[in-house]
Structures are given as structure tokens and as C-alpha cells.
PDB file of C-alpha atoms in Angstrom:
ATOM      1  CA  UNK B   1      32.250  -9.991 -13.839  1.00 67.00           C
ATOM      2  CA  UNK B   2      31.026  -6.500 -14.072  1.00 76.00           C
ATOM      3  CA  UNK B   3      33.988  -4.190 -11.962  1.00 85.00           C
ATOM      4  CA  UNK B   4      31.217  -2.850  -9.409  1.00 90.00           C
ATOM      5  CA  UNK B   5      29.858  -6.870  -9.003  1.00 92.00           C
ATOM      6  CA  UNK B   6      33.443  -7.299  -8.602  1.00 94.00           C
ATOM      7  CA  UNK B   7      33.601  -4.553  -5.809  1.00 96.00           C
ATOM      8  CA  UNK B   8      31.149  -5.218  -4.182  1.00 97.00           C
ATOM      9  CA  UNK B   9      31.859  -8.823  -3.427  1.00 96.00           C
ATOM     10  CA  UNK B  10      35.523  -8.235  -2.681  1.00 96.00           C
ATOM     11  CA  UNK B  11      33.780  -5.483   0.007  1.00 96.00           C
ATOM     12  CA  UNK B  12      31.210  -8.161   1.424  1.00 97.00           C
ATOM     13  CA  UNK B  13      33.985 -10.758   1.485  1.00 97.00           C
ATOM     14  CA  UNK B  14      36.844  -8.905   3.518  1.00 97.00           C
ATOM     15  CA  UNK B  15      34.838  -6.658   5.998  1.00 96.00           C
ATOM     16  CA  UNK B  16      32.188  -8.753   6.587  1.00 96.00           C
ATOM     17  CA  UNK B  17      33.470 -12.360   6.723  1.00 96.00           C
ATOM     18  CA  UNK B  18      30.208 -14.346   7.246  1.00 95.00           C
ATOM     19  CA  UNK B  19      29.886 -13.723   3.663  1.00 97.00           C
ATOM     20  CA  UNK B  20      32.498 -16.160   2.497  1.00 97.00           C
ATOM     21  CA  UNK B  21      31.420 -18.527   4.939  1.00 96.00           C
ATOM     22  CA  UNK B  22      27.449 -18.256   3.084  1.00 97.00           C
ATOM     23  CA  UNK B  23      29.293 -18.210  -0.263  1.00 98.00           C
ATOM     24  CA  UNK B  24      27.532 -15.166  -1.073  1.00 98.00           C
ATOM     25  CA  UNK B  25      27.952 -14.163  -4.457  1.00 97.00           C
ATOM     26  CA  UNK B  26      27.176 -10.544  -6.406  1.00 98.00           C
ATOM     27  CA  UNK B  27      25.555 -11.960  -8.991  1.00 97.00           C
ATOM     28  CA  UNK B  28      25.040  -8.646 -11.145  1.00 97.00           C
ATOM     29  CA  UNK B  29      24.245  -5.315 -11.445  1.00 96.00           C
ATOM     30  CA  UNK B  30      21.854  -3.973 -13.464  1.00 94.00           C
ATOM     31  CA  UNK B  31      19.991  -0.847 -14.209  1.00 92.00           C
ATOM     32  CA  UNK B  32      19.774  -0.506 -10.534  1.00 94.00           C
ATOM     33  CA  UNK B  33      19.008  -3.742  -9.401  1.00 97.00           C
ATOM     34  CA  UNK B  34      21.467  -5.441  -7.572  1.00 98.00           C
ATOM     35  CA  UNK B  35      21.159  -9.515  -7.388  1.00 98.00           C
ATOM     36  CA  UNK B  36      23.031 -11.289  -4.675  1.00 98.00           C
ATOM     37  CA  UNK B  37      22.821 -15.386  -4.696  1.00 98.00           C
ATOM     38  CA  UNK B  38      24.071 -18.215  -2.528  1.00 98.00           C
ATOM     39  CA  UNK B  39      23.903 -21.958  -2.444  1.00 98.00           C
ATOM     40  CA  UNK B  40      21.128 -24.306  -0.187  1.00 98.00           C
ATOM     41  CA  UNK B  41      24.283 -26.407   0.946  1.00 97.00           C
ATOM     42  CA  UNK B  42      26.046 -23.999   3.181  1.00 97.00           C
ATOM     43  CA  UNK B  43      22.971 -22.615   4.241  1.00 98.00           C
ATOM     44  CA  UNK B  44      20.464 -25.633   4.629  1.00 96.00           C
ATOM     45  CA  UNK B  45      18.987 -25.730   8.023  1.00 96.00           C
ATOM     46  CA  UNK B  46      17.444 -29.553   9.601  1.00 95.00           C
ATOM     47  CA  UNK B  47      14.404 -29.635   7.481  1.00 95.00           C
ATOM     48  CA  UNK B  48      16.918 -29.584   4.049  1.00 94.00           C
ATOM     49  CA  UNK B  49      15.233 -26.314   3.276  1.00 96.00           C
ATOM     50  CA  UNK B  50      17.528 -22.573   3.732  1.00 97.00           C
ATOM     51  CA  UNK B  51      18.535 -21.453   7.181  1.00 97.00           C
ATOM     52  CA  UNK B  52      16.054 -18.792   7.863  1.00 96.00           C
ATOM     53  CA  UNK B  53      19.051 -16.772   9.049  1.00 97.00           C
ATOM     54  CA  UNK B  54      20.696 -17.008   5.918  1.00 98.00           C
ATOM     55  CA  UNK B  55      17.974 -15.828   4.240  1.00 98.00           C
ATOM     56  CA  UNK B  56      17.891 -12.882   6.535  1.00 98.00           C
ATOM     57  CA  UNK B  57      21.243 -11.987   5.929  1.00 98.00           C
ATOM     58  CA  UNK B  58      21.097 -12.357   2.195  1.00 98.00           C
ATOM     59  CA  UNK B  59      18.142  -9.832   2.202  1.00 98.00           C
ATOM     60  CA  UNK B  60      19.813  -7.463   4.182  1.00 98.00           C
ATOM     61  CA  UNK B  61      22.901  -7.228   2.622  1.00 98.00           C
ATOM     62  CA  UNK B  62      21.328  -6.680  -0.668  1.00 98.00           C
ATOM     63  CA  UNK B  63      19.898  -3.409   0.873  1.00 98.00           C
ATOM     64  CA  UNK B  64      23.391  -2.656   2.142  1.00 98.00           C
ATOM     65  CA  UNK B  65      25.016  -3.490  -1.355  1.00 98.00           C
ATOM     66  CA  UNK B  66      22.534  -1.776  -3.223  1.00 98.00           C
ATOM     67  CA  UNK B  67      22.545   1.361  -1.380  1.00 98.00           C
ATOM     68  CA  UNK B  68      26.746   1.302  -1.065  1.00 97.00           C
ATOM     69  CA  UNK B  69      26.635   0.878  -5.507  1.00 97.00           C
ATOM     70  CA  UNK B  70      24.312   3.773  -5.641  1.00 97.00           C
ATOM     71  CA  UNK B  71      25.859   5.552  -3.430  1.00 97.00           C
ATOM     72  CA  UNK B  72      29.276   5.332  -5.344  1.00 96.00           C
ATOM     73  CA  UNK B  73      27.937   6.271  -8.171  1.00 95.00           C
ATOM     74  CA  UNK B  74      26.543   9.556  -6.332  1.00 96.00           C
ATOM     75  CA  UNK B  75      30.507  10.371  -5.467  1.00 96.00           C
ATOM     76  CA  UNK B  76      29.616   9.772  -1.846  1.00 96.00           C
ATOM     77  CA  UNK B  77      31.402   8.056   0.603  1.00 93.00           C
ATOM     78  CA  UNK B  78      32.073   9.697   3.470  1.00 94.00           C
ATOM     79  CA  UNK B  79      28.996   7.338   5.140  1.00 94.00           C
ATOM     80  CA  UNK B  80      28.278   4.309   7.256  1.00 96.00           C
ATOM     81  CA  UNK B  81      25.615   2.169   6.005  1.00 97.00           C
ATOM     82  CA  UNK B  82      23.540   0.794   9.157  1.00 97.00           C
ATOM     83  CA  UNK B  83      19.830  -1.540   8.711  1.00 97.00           C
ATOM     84  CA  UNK B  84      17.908   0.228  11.296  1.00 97.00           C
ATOM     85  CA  UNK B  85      15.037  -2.499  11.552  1.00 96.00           C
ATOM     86  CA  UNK B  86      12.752  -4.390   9.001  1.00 95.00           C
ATOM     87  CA  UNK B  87       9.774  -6.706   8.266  1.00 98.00           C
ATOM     88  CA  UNK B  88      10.586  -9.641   6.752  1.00 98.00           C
ATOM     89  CA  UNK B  89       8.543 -12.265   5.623  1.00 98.00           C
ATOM     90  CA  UNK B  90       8.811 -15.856   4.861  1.00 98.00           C
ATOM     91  CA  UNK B  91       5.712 -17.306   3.121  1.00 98.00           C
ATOM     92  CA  UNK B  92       7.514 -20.068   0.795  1.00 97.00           C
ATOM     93  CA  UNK B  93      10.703 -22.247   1.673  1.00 97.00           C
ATOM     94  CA  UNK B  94      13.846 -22.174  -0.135  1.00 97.00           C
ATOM     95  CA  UNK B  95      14.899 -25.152  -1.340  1.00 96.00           C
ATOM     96  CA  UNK B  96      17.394 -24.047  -3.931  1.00 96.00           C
ATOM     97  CA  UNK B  97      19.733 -21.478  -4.656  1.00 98.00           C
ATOM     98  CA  UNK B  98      18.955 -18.068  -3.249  1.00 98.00           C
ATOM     99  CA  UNK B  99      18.956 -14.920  -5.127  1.00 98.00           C
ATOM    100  CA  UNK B 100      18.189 -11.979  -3.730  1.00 98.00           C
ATOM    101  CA  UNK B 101      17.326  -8.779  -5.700  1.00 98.00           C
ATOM    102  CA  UNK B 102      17.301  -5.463  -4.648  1.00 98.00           C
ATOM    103  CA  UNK B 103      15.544  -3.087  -7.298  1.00 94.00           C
ATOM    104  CA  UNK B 104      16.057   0.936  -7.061  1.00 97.00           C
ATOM    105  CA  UNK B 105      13.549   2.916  -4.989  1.00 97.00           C
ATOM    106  CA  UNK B 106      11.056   5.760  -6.428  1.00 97.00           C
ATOM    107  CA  UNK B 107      13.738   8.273  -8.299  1.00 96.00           C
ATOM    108  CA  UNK B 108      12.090  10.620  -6.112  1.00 97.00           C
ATOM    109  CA  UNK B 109      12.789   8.753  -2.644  1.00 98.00           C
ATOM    110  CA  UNK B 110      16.132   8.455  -4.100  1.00 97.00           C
ATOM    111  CA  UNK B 111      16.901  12.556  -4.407  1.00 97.00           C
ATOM    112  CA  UNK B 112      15.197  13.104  -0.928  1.00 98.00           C
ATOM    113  CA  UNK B 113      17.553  10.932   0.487  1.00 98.00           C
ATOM    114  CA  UNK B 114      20.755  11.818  -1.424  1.00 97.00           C
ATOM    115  CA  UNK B 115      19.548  15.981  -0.749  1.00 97.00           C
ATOM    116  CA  UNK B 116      19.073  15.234   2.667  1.00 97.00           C
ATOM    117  CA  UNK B 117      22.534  13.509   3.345  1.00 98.00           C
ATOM    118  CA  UNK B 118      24.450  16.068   1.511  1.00 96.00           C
ATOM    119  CA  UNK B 119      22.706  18.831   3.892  1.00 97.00           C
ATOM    120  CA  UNK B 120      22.706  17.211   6.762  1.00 97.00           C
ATOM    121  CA  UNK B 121      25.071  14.129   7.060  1.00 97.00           C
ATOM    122  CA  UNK B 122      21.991  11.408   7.868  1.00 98.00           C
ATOM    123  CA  UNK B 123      19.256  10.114   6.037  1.00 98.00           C
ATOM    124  CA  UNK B 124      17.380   7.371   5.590  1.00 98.00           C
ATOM    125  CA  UNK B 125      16.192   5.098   2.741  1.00 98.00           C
ATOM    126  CA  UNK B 126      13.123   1.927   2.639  1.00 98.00           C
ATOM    127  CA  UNK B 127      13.945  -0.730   0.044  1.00 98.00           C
ATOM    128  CA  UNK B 128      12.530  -3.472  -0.495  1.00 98.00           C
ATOM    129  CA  UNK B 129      14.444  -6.937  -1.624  1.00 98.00           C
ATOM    130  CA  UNK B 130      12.933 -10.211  -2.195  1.00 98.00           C
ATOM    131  CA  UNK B 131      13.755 -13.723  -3.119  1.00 98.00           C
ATOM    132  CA  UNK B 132      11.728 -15.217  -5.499  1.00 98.00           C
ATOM    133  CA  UNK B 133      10.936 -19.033  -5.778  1.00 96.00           C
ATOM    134  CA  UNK B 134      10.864 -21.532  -8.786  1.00 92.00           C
ATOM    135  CA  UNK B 135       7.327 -20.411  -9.785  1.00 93.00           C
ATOM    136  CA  UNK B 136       8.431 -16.815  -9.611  1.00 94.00           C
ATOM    137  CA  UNK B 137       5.949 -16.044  -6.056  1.00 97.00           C
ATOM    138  CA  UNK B 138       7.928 -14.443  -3.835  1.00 98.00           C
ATOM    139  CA  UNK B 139       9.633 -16.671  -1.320  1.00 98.00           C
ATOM    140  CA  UNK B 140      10.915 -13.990   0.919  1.00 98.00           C
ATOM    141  CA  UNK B 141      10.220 -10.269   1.266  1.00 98.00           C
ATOM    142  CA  UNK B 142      12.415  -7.325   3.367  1.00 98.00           C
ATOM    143  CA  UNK B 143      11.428  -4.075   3.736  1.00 98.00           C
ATOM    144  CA  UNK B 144      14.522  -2.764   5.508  1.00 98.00           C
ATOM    145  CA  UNK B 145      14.924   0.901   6.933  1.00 98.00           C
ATOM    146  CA  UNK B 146      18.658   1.725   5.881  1.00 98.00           C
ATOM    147  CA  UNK B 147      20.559   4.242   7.562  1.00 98.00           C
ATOM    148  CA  UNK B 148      23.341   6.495   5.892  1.00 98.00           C
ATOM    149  CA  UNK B 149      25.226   8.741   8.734  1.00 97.00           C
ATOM    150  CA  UNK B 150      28.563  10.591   9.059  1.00 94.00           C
TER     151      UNK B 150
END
């Protein structure tokens, strides 16, 4: 495993514990796109399909692990990550394992938020993550407002 997958999912697993009980997984790291993935069984809800709050979770923490990699590449972290809010959508089920995958922002979104932290210890960032399904359609879509503060 790739040291900042490995990071990452030793981060996710000891300070946020849910993750262990989702059996989240980093599943790579990648030109700035961070995958995470977890299995239907732990997350099935009564229909046999993925626990719509699973899914939520996966989505957001792919934000929140995307934007902590990034960030520790920038040499910053003196920050709190927070999701401030979000639209998510759910148009297909999940009926397998989930991957989520974060993919880098607009280099230039990504400068006006790393400028504005450094001057003035908040900023915030939009990504968007999405799980696809089997066919490749998109079976679940955040756009999450992330929020980096002293």
C-alpha cells in the first residue's frame, strides 16, 4: 500500500472509529484522486442494497481524505477539516462494493483556497466525489462544502 493510502486509513481508523466498523478501506491515491471502498455486507440496509448512510459517509470522508492528502502535501497542518453541508444524490442503488472517488478540484480553486488559508486561517473548498455503478453511471454524487479553519 502506497505510505499516504497507508496514512490515511490508519487516520480514518483511530480518530474516527465508525470507519472500522464500515470496513472502509483507502483504496489508492493517485494523481490527485483519492478512492475510498467498502463492502455491501457491513453496510447492506433491508432491501439487500447499501445503507444510504453508509453511502453518505463514504462520500464525505473522501472529501475529508482528499483534502487532509492535499493538504499534507501543501506542508499544512495546523487545520481542522469540517463538511459544512452538501447535496447528495442517489439516482442508482448499490448493490456491490462501494468505491468512492474524490478527483482534485480546478488547480485554480485549489491556490484560492490554499492563498486564502495561509492569509487568513479559513477557507473553504467544493469537491465533488461520486460512486460509480457496474455500468460506470454514477450511482451516487456529493458536492460537499469543506471547511479548513485554525
Amino acid at each position: 500500500m502506497h505510505p499516504d493510502c497507508q496514512y490515511l486509513q490508519d487516520l480514518l481508523h483511530r480518530d474516527i472509529p465508525l470507519t472500522r466498523a464500515m470496513q472502509l478501506r483507502v483504496a489508492g491515491y493517485e494523481n490527485h484522486e483519492l478512492r475510498l471502498a467498502m463492502p455491501l455486507a457491513p453496510n447492506s440496509n433491508h432491501t439487500g442494497s447499501m445503507f444510504g448512510g453508509s453511502l453518505y459517509s463514504i462520500s464525505v470522508l473522501a472529501g475529508w481524505g482528499w483534502l487532509t492528502l492535499r493538504l499534507r502535501e501543501a506542508g499544512i497542518d495546523d487545520g481542522h477539516i469540517v463538511i459544512k453541508g452538501g447535496q447528495i444524490d442517489y439516482p442508482l442503488p448499490v448493490v456491490e462494493e462501494a468505491v468512492a472517488i474524490c478527483a482534485a478540484p480546478a488547480e485554480e480553486d485549489w491556490k484560492k483556497f490554499e492563498t486564502l488559508y495561509r492569509r487568513r486561517g479559513r477557507a473553504r473548498l467544493y469537491l465533488d466525489i461520486r460512486i460509480p455503478a457496474p455500468s460506470g453511471e454514477t450511482a451516487v454524487h456529493l458536492h460537499g462544502e469543506y471547511v479548513l479553519h485554525k
